[in-house]
Amino acid sequence: MGSTLAGKVALVAGGTRGASRAIATELGRAGATVYVTGRTTRTQRSEVDRAESIEDTADLVRAAGGEGIAVRVDHLERDQVAALAERIDAEQGRLDILVNGLWGGDNYLEWGKPVWEHSLDKGLRQVRLGIDAHLITHHHLLPLLIRRPGGLVVELTDGTAEYNARYRTGTALPFYLVKASAHPMAVGLAAELEPHGGTAVAFTPGWLRSEAMLEIYGVTEENWRDACAKEPHFCISETPTFSGRAVAALAADPDRARWSGQTVNSGQLAKVYGITDVDGSQPDAWRYIEEVEHAGKPADATGYR
């Protein structure tokens, strides 16, 4: 992609790991200056309690050719988010891309429990992490982003708008509310940004081979296909880099406003922008999930990647 985003300033909120980390890296590869925020540093861990840090992500951004700047921020703390906005303004005088990948609530999900049995404290914590933190971030950062027309906001979620229109049986109501909230949030942000020449989308990866997912299946990126013996439909999975490439291509598209207010996914954008995963394939996970997995067909990614 070269320097298609040279001179642009991006913030990846919650860029510690997973798709957000890869998005930060690929924005840097395209030439952007990328601020990476989160709660886990090399010396302090968040409640997620994993080793990946914002400094590690910033190093990846720099290794890819961009400028990576790690800033520890708890996005539920208004003063910290306001200070972040002031810092970016002082150092850059602009913000062109805001990727909101804040989450960290998986450990609070009590799978399959109805709301009256699910821990209320855990459910409310998920809402705080997945909805409140997003609103706080937008409140403080968007005044900087709208100074120039052409700003882009990307709300990360899990699932397409069509998929999340149905209740996600087997998860839990707080989790479902958080993940489904990205769709109306994109609609609302698009409407509010339009007078300022801005674009807002919700974005979902497919079946992501994140650091945590690889650990769950006891595999590495090199031998990930071994996990298909345990979960055959894992054959449609994709790397975080696939999401990173998709979002970077979207950010570099001068006609990106055509997507505003929509929920887009990695496989969809890959076809439009002609990008591939690291193995050269184009996994179309959400179409596969609907047409193969949920249809009860045997696992077979032929024609879907």
mmCIF file of C-alpha atoms in Angstrom:
data_model
loop_
_atom_site.group_PDB
_atom_site.id
_atom_site.type_symbol
_atom_site.label_atom_id
_atom_site.label_comp_id
_atom_site.label_asym_id
_atom_site.label_seq_id
_atom_site.Cartn_x
_atom_site.Cartn_y
_atom_site.Cartn_z
ATOM 1 C CA MET A 1 0.000 0.000 0.000
ATOM 2 C CA GLY A 2 3.054 2.227 0.276
ATOM 3 C CA SER A 3 2.517 5.698 1.719
ATOM 4 C CA THR A 4 -1.167 6.089 0.880
ATOM 5 C CA LEU A 5 -1.815 7.446 4.390
ATOM 6 C CA ALA A 6 1.320 9.559 4.688
ATOM 7 C CA GLY A 7 0.622 12.664 6.755
ATOM 8 C CA LYS A 8 -2.488 11.156 8.332
ATOM 9 C CA VAL A 9 -2.884 10.778 12.071
ATOM 10 C CA ALA A 10 -4.762 7.806 13.506
ATOM 11 C CA LEU A 11 -5.845 6.714 16.950
ATOM 12 C CA VAL A 12 -6.477 3.035 17.593
ATOM 13 C CA ALA A 13 -8.249 2.947 20.941
ATOM 14 C CA GLY A 14 -7.862 -0.463 22.513
ATOM 15 C CA GLY A 15 -5.012 -1.359 20.186
ATOM 16 C CA THR A 16 -3.305 -3.791 22.515
ATOM 17 C CA ARG A 17 -3.993 -7.041 20.682
ATOM 18 C CA GLY A 18 -6.143 -8.861 18.127
ATOM 19 C CA ALA A 19 -7.681 -7.070 15.156
ATOM 20 C CA SER A 20 -7.037 -3.645 16.665
ATOM 21 C CA ARG A 21 -3.301 -4.346 16.904
ATOM 22 C CA ALA A 22 -3.206 -5.462 13.268
ATOM 23 C CA ILE A 23 -5.214 -2.435 12.155
ATOM 24 C CA ALA A 24 -2.737 -0.135 13.903
ATOM 25 C CA THR A 25 0.139 -1.969 12.217
ATOM 26 C CA GLU A 26 -1.351 -1.763 8.741
ATOM 27 C CA LEU A 27 -2.265 1.911 9.132
ATOM 28 C CA GLY A 28 1.388 2.451 9.995
ATOM 29 C CA ARG A 29 2.485 0.419 6.995
ATOM 30 C CA ALA A 30 0.424 2.770 4.839
ATOM 31 C CA GLY A 31 2.370 5.705 6.277
ATOM 32 C CA ALA A 32 0.153 6.974 9.100
ATOM 33 C CA THR A 33 1.213 8.209 12.499
ATOM 34 C CA VAL A 34 -0.659 5.913 14.879
ATOM 35 C CA TYR A 35 -1.473 6.532 18.530
ATOM 36 C CA VAL A 36 -2.137 3.244 20.295
ATOM 37 C CA THR A 37 -4.046 3.308 23.573
ATOM 38 C CA GLY A 38 -5.054 0.691 26.074
ATOM 39 C CA ARG A 39 -4.632 -0.280 29.696
ATOM 40 C CA THR A 40 -1.912 -2.911 29.414
ATOM 41 C CA THR A 41 1.706 -1.788 29.279
ATOM 42 C CA ARG A 42 4.895 -3.775 29.725
ATOM 43 C CA THR A 43 4.763 -3.026 33.427
ATOM 44 C CA GLN A 44 1.018 -2.947 34.141
ATOM 45 C CA ARG A 45 -1.774 -5.278 33.070
ATOM 46 C CA SER A 46 -5.482 -4.623 32.729
ATOM 47 C CA GLU A 47 -8.182 -6.965 34.008
ATOM 48 C CA VAL A 48 -7.828 -8.913 30.757
ATOM 49 C CA ASP A 49 -4.534 -10.127 32.251
ATOM 50 C CA ARG A 50 -2.654 -10.892 29.060
ATOM 51 C CA ALA A 51 0.927 -10.106 28.161
ATOM 52 C CA GLU A 52 0.325 -8.149 24.943
ATOM 53 C CA SER A 53 1.046 -4.447 25.502
ATOM 54 C CA ILE A 54 0.466 -1.120 23.798
ATOM 55 C CA GLU A 55 4.252 -0.693 23.521
ATOM 56 C CA ASP A 56 4.441 -3.966 21.579
ATOM 57 C CA THR A 57 1.826 -2.663 19.155
ATOM 58 C CA ALA A 58 3.647 0.650 18.739
ATOM 59 C CA ASP A 59 6.828 -1.312 17.945
ATOM 60 C CA LEU A 60 4.952 -3.212 15.235
ATOM 61 C CA VAL A 61 3.694 0.058 13.765
ATOM 62 C CA ARG A 62 7.251 1.402 13.611
ATOM 63 C CA ALA A 63 8.582 -1.846 12.153
ATOM 64 C CA ALA A 64 5.963 -1.538 9.411
ATOM 65 C CA GLY A 65 7.212 1.924 8.513
ATOM 66 C CA GLY A 66 4.837 4.173 10.420
ATOM 67 C CA GLU A 67 5.200 6.196 13.586
ATOM 68 C CA GLY A 68 3.769 4.362 16.587
ATOM 69 C CA ILE A 69 3.033 6.175 19.830
ATOM 70 C CA ALA A 70 1.827 4.194 22.858
ATOM 71 C CA VAL A 71 -0.248 6.029 25.460
ATOM 72 C CA ARG A 72 -1.752 4.293 28.466
ATOM 73 C CA VAL A 73 -5.388 5.364 28.718
ATOM 74 C CA ASP A 74 -8.360 3.933 30.571
ATOM 75 C CA HIS A 75 -11.132 5.033 28.238
ATOM 76 C CA LEU A 76 -13.689 4.857 31.033
ATOM 77 C CA GLU A 77 -11.851 7.685 32.788
ATOM 78 C CA ARG A 78 -13.057 10.916 31.216
ATOM 79 C CA ASP A 79 -10.090 12.977 32.349
ATOM 80 C CA GLN A 80 -7.648 10.523 30.780
ATOM 81 C CA VAL A 81 -9.492 10.571 27.462
ATOM 82 C CA ALA A 82 -9.711 14.361 27.497
ATOM 83 C CA ALA A 83 -5.962 14.506 28.168
ATOM 84 C CA LEU A 84 -5.363 12.146 25.245
ATOM 85 C CA ALA A 85 -7.288 14.458 22.914
ATOM 86 C CA GLU A 86 -5.285 17.433 24.169
ATOM 87 C CA ARG A 87 -2.016 15.571 23.639
ATOM 88 C CA ILE A 88 -2.830 14.543 20.063
ATOM 89 C CA ASP A 89 -3.917 18.104 19.330
ATOM 90 C CA ALA A 90 -0.716 19.550 20.803
ATOM 91 C CA GLU A 91 1.558 17.068 19.033
ATOM 92 C CA GLN A 92 -0.212 16.710 15.683
ATOM 93 C CA GLY A 93 -2.902 19.368 15.431
ATOM 94 C CA ARG A 94 -5.205 16.892 13.726
ATOM 95 C CA LEU A 95 -6.867 13.496 13.877
ATOM 96 C CA ASP A 96 -7.889 11.808 10.639
ATOM 97 C CA ILE A 97 -8.782 8.244 11.649
ATOM 98 C CA LEU A 98 -10.320 6.948 14.865
ATOM 99 C CA VAL A 99 -10.540 3.182 15.240
ATOM 100 C CA ASN A 100 -12.545 2.302 18.330
ATOM 101 C CA GLY A 101 -11.652 -1.252 19.280
ATOM 102 C CA LEU A 102 -12.246 -0.913 23.008
ATOM 103 C CA TRP A 103 -13.481 -4.058 24.722
ATOM 104 C CA GLY A 104 -11.806 -6.362 27.232
ATOM 105 C CA GLY A 105 -15.043 -7.899 28.500
ATOM 106 C CA ASP A 106 -14.756 -11.522 27.396
ATOM 107 C CA ASN A 107 -13.792 -12.680 30.886
ATOM 108 C CA TYR A 108 -17.128 -11.394 32.184
ATOM 109 C CA LEU A 109 -19.262 -13.404 29.765
ATOM 110 C CA GLU A 110 -21.231 -16.178 31.435
ATOM 111 C CA TRP A 111 -22.039 -18.252 28.370
ATOM 112 C CA GLY A 112 -25.645 -19.230 27.842
ATOM 113 C CA LYS A 113 -27.040 -17.769 31.064
ATOM 114 C CA PRO A 114 -30.295 -15.790 30.862
ATOM 115 C CA VAL A 115 -30.135 -12.267 32.220
ATOM 116 C CA TRP A 116 -31.697 -13.213 35.567
ATOM 117 C CA GLU A 117 -28.977 -15.810 36.173
ATOM 118 C CA HIS A 118 -26.039 -13.916 34.679
ATOM 119 C CA SER A 119 -23.982 -11.949 37.205
ATOM 120 C CA LEU A 120 -25.354 -8.416 37.154
ATOM 121 C CA ASP A 121 -21.992 -6.923 38.047
ATOM 122 C CA LYS A 122 -20.279 -8.779 35.223
ATOM 123 C CA GLY A 123 -23.007 -7.847 32.763
ATOM 124 C CA LEU A 124 -22.858 -4.177 33.650
ATOM 125 C CA ARG A 125 -19.073 -4.224 33.423
ATOM 126 C CA GLN A 126 -19.367 -5.517 29.862
ATOM 127 C CA VAL A 127 -21.717 -2.658 29.016
ATOM 128 C CA ARG A 128 -19.321 -0.163 30.559
ATOM 129 C CA LEU A 129 -16.362 -1.546 28.617
ATOM 130 C CA GLY A 130 -18.141 -1.994 25.296
ATOM 131 C CA ILE A 131 -20.564 0.940 25.149
ATOM 132 C CA ASP A 132 -19.733 3.595 27.732
ATOM 133 C CA ALA A 133 -16.026 3.657 26.865
ATOM 134 C CA HIS A 134 -16.889 4.105 23.197
ATOM 135 C CA LEU A 135 -19.187 7.048 23.853
ATOM 136 C CA ILE A 136 -16.656 8.714 26.148
ATOM 137 C CA THR A 137 -13.989 8.344 23.476
ATOM 138 C CA HIS A 138 -16.142 9.783 20.719
ATOM 139 C CA HIS A 139 -17.201 12.692 22.905
ATOM 140 C CA HIS A 140 -13.620 13.800 23.496
ATOM 141 C CA LEU A 141 -11.903 12.870 20.212
ATOM 142 C CA LEU A 142 -14.418 13.774 17.531
ATOM 143 C CA PRO A 143 -14.051 17.548 17.978
ATOM 144 C CA LEU A 144 -10.466 17.064 16.800
ATOM 145 C CA LEU A 145 -11.423 14.730 13.963
ATOM 146 C CA ILE A 146 -14.067 17.054 12.461
ATOM 147 C CA ARG A 147 -11.667 19.980 12.076
ATOM 148 C CA ARG A 148 -10.905 18.706 8.589
ATOM 149 C CA PRO A 149 -13.339 17.053 6.191
ATOM 150 C CA GLY A 150 -12.634 13.439 5.351
ATOM 151 C CA GLY A 151 -12.317 12.020 8.863
ATOM 152 C CA LEU A 152 -13.015 8.326 9.368
ATOM 153 C CA VAL A 153 -14.412 6.524 12.414
ATOM 154 C CA VAL A 154 -14.337 2.722 12.574
ATOM 155 C CA GLU A 155 -16.322 0.969 15.311
ATOM 156 C CA LEU A 156 -15.080 -2.577 15.830
ATOM 157 C CA THR A 157 -17.626 -5.238 16.638
ATOM 158 C CA ASP A 158 -18.294 -8.954 16.312
ATOM 159 C CA GLY A 159 -20.837 -9.935 13.679
ATOM 160 C CA THR A 160 -22.557 -8.294 10.746
ATOM 161 C CA ALA A 161 -25.682 -6.209 11.221
ATOM 162 C CA GLU A 162 -27.745 -9.026 9.701
ATOM 163 C CA TYR A 163 -26.172 -11.646 11.969
ATOM 164 C CA ASN A 164 -26.672 -9.544 15.078
ATOM 165 C CA ALA A 165 -30.256 -8.692 14.167
ATOM 166 C CA ARG A 166 -31.075 -12.067 15.692
ATOM 167 C CA TYR A 167 -30.348 -12.820 19.329
ATOM 168 C CA ARG A 168 -27.057 -14.646 19.599
ATOM 169 C CA THR A 169 -28.266 -17.745 21.386
ATOM 170 C CA GLY A 170 -25.566 -19.301 23.525
ATOM 171 C CA THR A 171 -23.916 -16.021 24.486
ATOM 172 C CA ALA A 172 -25.697 -13.744 26.974
ATOM 173 C CA LEU A 173 -27.797 -10.594 26.857
ATOM 174 C CA PRO A 174 -25.103 -8.110 28.020
ATOM 175 C CA PHE A 175 -22.639 -9.446 25.444
ATOM 176 C CA TYR A 176 -25.283 -9.333 22.735
ATOM 177 C CA LEU A 177 -26.232 -5.750 23.589
ATOM 178 C CA VAL A 178 -22.621 -4.623 23.429
ATOM 179 C CA LYS A 179 -21.853 -6.245 20.089
ATOM 180 C CA ALA A 180 -25.152 -5.205 18.493
ATOM 181 C CA SER A 181 -24.704 -1.613 19.704
ATOM 182 C CA ALA A 182 -21.956 -0.986 17.159
ATOM 183 C CA HIS A 183 -24.474 -1.008 14.320
ATOM 184 C CA PRO A 184 -26.735 1.848 15.516
ATOM 185 C CA MET A 185 -23.623 3.618 16.784
ATOM 186 C CA ALA A 186 -22.259 3.646 13.237
ATOM 187 C CA VAL A 187 -25.597 4.892 11.916
ATOM 188 C CA GLY A 188 -25.697 7.714 14.467
ATOM 189 C CA LEU A 189 -22.058 8.676 14.040
ATOM 190 C CA ALA A 190 -22.475 8.750 10.260
ATOM 191 C CA ALA A 191 -25.378 11.165 10.556
ATOM 192 C CA GLU A 192 -23.507 13.440 12.948
ATOM 193 C CA LEU A 193 -20.281 13.410 10.926
ATOM 194 C CA GLU A 194 -21.881 13.939 7.519
ATOM 195 C CA PRO A 195 -22.145 17.749 7.832
ATOM 196 C CA HIS A 196 -18.406 17.759 8.567
ATOM 197 C CA GLY A 197 -17.444 15.544 5.633
ATOM 198 C CA GLY A 198 -16.788 12.556 7.871
ATOM 199 C CA THR A 199 -17.468 8.850 7.479
ATOM 200 C CA ALA A 200 -18.380 6.293 10.143
ATOM 201 C CA VAL A 201 -18.682 2.532 9.795
ATOM 202 C CA ALA A 202 -18.914 -0.492 12.024
ATOM 203 C CA PHE A 203 -16.414 -3.197 11.117
ATOM 204 C CA THR A 204 -16.298 -6.868 11.994
ATOM 205 C CA PRO A 205 -13.534 -9.377 11.362
ATOM 206 C CA GLY A 206 -14.479 -12.916 10.490
ATOM 207 C CA TRP A 207 -13.443 -15.870 12.648
ATOM 208 C CA LEU A 208 -10.326 -14.244 14.003
ATOM 209 C CA ARG A 209 -7.121 -16.114 14.772
ATOM 210 C CA SER A 210 -6.298 -13.711 17.581
ATOM 211 C CA GLU A 211 -3.652 -14.430 20.179
ATOM 212 C CA ALA A 212 -6.324 -15.629 22.600
ATOM 213 C CA MET A 213 -8.124 -17.798 20.028
ATOM 214 C CA LEU A 214 -4.926 -19.559 19.038
ATOM 215 C CA GLU A 215 -4.266 -20.286 22.706
ATOM 216 C CA ILE A 216 -7.773 -21.627 23.212
ATOM 217 C CA TYR A 217 -7.205 -24.178 20.455
ATOM 218 C CA GLY A 218 -3.623 -24.895 21.501
ATOM 219 C CA VAL A 219 -2.110 -23.961 18.140
ATOM 220 C CA THR A 220 0.113 -21.266 16.653
ATOM 221 C CA GLU A 221 -0.295 -19.279 13.466
ATOM 222 C CA GLU A 222 2.078 -21.716 11.784
ATOM 223 C CA ASN A 223 0.032 -24.838 12.555
ATOM 224 C CA TRP A 224 -3.437 -23.318 12.981
ATOM 225 C CA ARG A 225 -5.047 -25.882 10.694
ATOM 226 C CA ASP A 226 -4.430 -28.517 13.364
ATOM 227 C CA ALA A 227 -7.308 -26.917 15.283
ATOM 228 C CA CYS A 228 -9.712 -28.001 12.548
ATOM 229 C CA ALA A 229 -9.604 -31.511 13.989
ATOM 230 C CA LYS A 230 -11.295 -30.128 17.102
ATOM 231 C CA GLU A 231 -13.412 -27.463 15.381
ATOM 232 C CA PRO A 232 -13.804 -28.233 11.652
ATOM 233 C CA HIS A 233 -15.360 -24.847 10.829
ATOM 234 C CA PHE A 234 -12.150 -23.181 11.972
ATOM 235 C CA CYS A 235 -11.100 -23.786 8.369
ATOM 236 C CA ILE A 236 -12.644 -20.405 7.500
ATOM 237 C CA SER A 237 -10.625 -18.491 10.111
ATOM 238 C CA GLU A 238 -8.454 -15.519 9.227
ATOM 239 C CA THR A 239 -5.483 -13.636 10.612
ATOM 240 C CA PRO A 240 -5.797 -10.247 12.302
ATOM 241 C CA THR A 241 -3.687 -8.877 9.445
ATOM 242 C CA PHE A 242 -6.618 -9.473 7.093
ATOM 243 C CA SER A 243 -8.684 -7.011 9.135
ATOM 244 C CA GLY A 244 -5.769 -4.608 9.249
ATOM 245 C CA ARG A 245 -5.408 -4.618 5.500
ATOM 246 C CA ALA A 246 -9.139 -4.156 5.023
ATOM 247 C CA VAL A 247 -9.370 -1.130 7.310
ATOM 248 C CA ALA A 248 -6.223 0.439 5.869
ATOM 249 C CA ALA A 249 -7.665 0.069 2.365
ATOM 250 C CA LEU A 250 -10.919 1.658 3.525
ATOM 251 C CA ALA A 251 -9.028 4.549 5.109
ATOM 252 C CA ALA A 252 -7.106 5.144 1.875
ATOM 253 C CA ASP A 253 -10.236 5.089 -0.300
ATOM 254 C CA PRO A 254 -11.144 8.631 -1.392
ATOM 255 C CA ASP A 255 -14.694 7.375 -1.953
ATOM 256 C CA ARG A 256 -15.033 5.763 1.483
ATOM 257 C CA ALA A 257 -18.116 7.853 2.286
ATOM 258 C CA ARG A 258 -20.109 5.329 0.221
ATOM 259 C CA TRP A 259 -19.833 2.991 3.215
ATOM 260 C CA SER A 260 -20.914 5.504 5.854
ATOM 261 C CA GLY A 261 -23.481 4.260 8.338
ATOM 262 C CA GLN A 262 -23.006 0.641 7.282
ATOM 263 C CA THR A 263 -21.519 -2.401 8.967
ATOM 264 C CA VAL A 264 -18.784 -3.865 6.807
ATOM 265 C CA ASN A 265 -16.663 -6.967 7.241
ATOM 266 C CA SER A 266 -13.202 -8.114 6.296
ATOM 267 C CA GLY A 267 -14.280 -10.536 3.575
ATOM 268 C CA GLN A 268 -16.581 -7.957 1.991
ATOM 269 C CA LEU A 269 -13.939 -5.235 1.865
ATOM 270 C CA ALA A 270 -11.321 -7.691 0.622
ATOM 271 C CA LYS A 271 -13.322 -8.324 -2.525
ATOM 272 C CA VAL A 272 -13.885 -4.626 -3.173
ATOM 273 C CA TYR A 273 -10.303 -3.544 -2.521
ATOM 274 C CA GLY A 274 -8.555 -6.643 -3.867
ATOM 275 C CA ILE A 275 -6.703 -7.510 -0.672
ATOM 276 C CA THR A 276 -5.816 -10.954 0.637
ATOM 277 C CA ASP A 277 -4.900 -12.607 3.886
ATOM 278 C CA VAL A 278 -1.245 -13.464 4.512
ATOM 279 C CA ASP A 279 -1.665 -16.813 2.726
ATOM 280 C CA GLY A 280 -3.066 -15.163 -0.400
ATOM 281 C CA SER A 281 -6.655 -16.251 0.253
ATOM 282 C CA GLN A 282 -9.799 -14.131 0.726
ATOM 283 C CA PRO A 283 -11.785 -15.757 3.561
ATOM 284 C CA ASP A 284 -15.457 -14.780 3.461
ATOM 285 C CA ALA A 285 -16.293 -15.903 6.978
ATOM 286 C CA TRP A 286 -19.737 -14.400 7.534
ATOM 287 C CA ARG A 287 -21.116 -15.813 4.295
ATOM 288 C CA TYR A 288 -19.603 -19.170 5.242
ATOM 289 C CA ILE A 289 -21.104 -19.047 8.738
ATOM 290 C CA GLU A 290 -24.580 -18.468 7.331
ATOM 291 C CA GLU A 291 -24.420 -20.798 4.334
ATOM 292 C CA VAL A 292 -22.347 -23.671 5.727
ATOM 293 C CA GLU A 293 -22.026 -23.692 9.519
ATOM 294 C CA HIS A 294 -25.538 -22.542 10.430
ATOM 295 C CA ALA A 295 -26.998 -24.544 7.569
ATOM 296 C CA GLY A 296 -25.631 -27.682 9.188
ATOM 297 C CA LYS A 297 -23.373 -28.579 6.265
ATOM 298 C CA PRO A 298 -20.000 -30.300 6.661
ATOM 299 C CA ALA A 299 -17.081 -27.976 7.135
ATOM 300 C CA ASP A 300 -15.637 -27.061 3.746
ATOM 301 C CA ALA A 301 -14.170 -23.655 2.941
ATOM 302 C CA THR A 302 -14.091 -24.336 -0.801
ATOM 303 C CA GLY A 303 -15.451 -21.273 -2.535
ATOM 304 C CA TYR A 304 -15.306 -19.215 0.648
ATOM 305 C CA ARG A 305 -11.603 -18.324 0.799
#
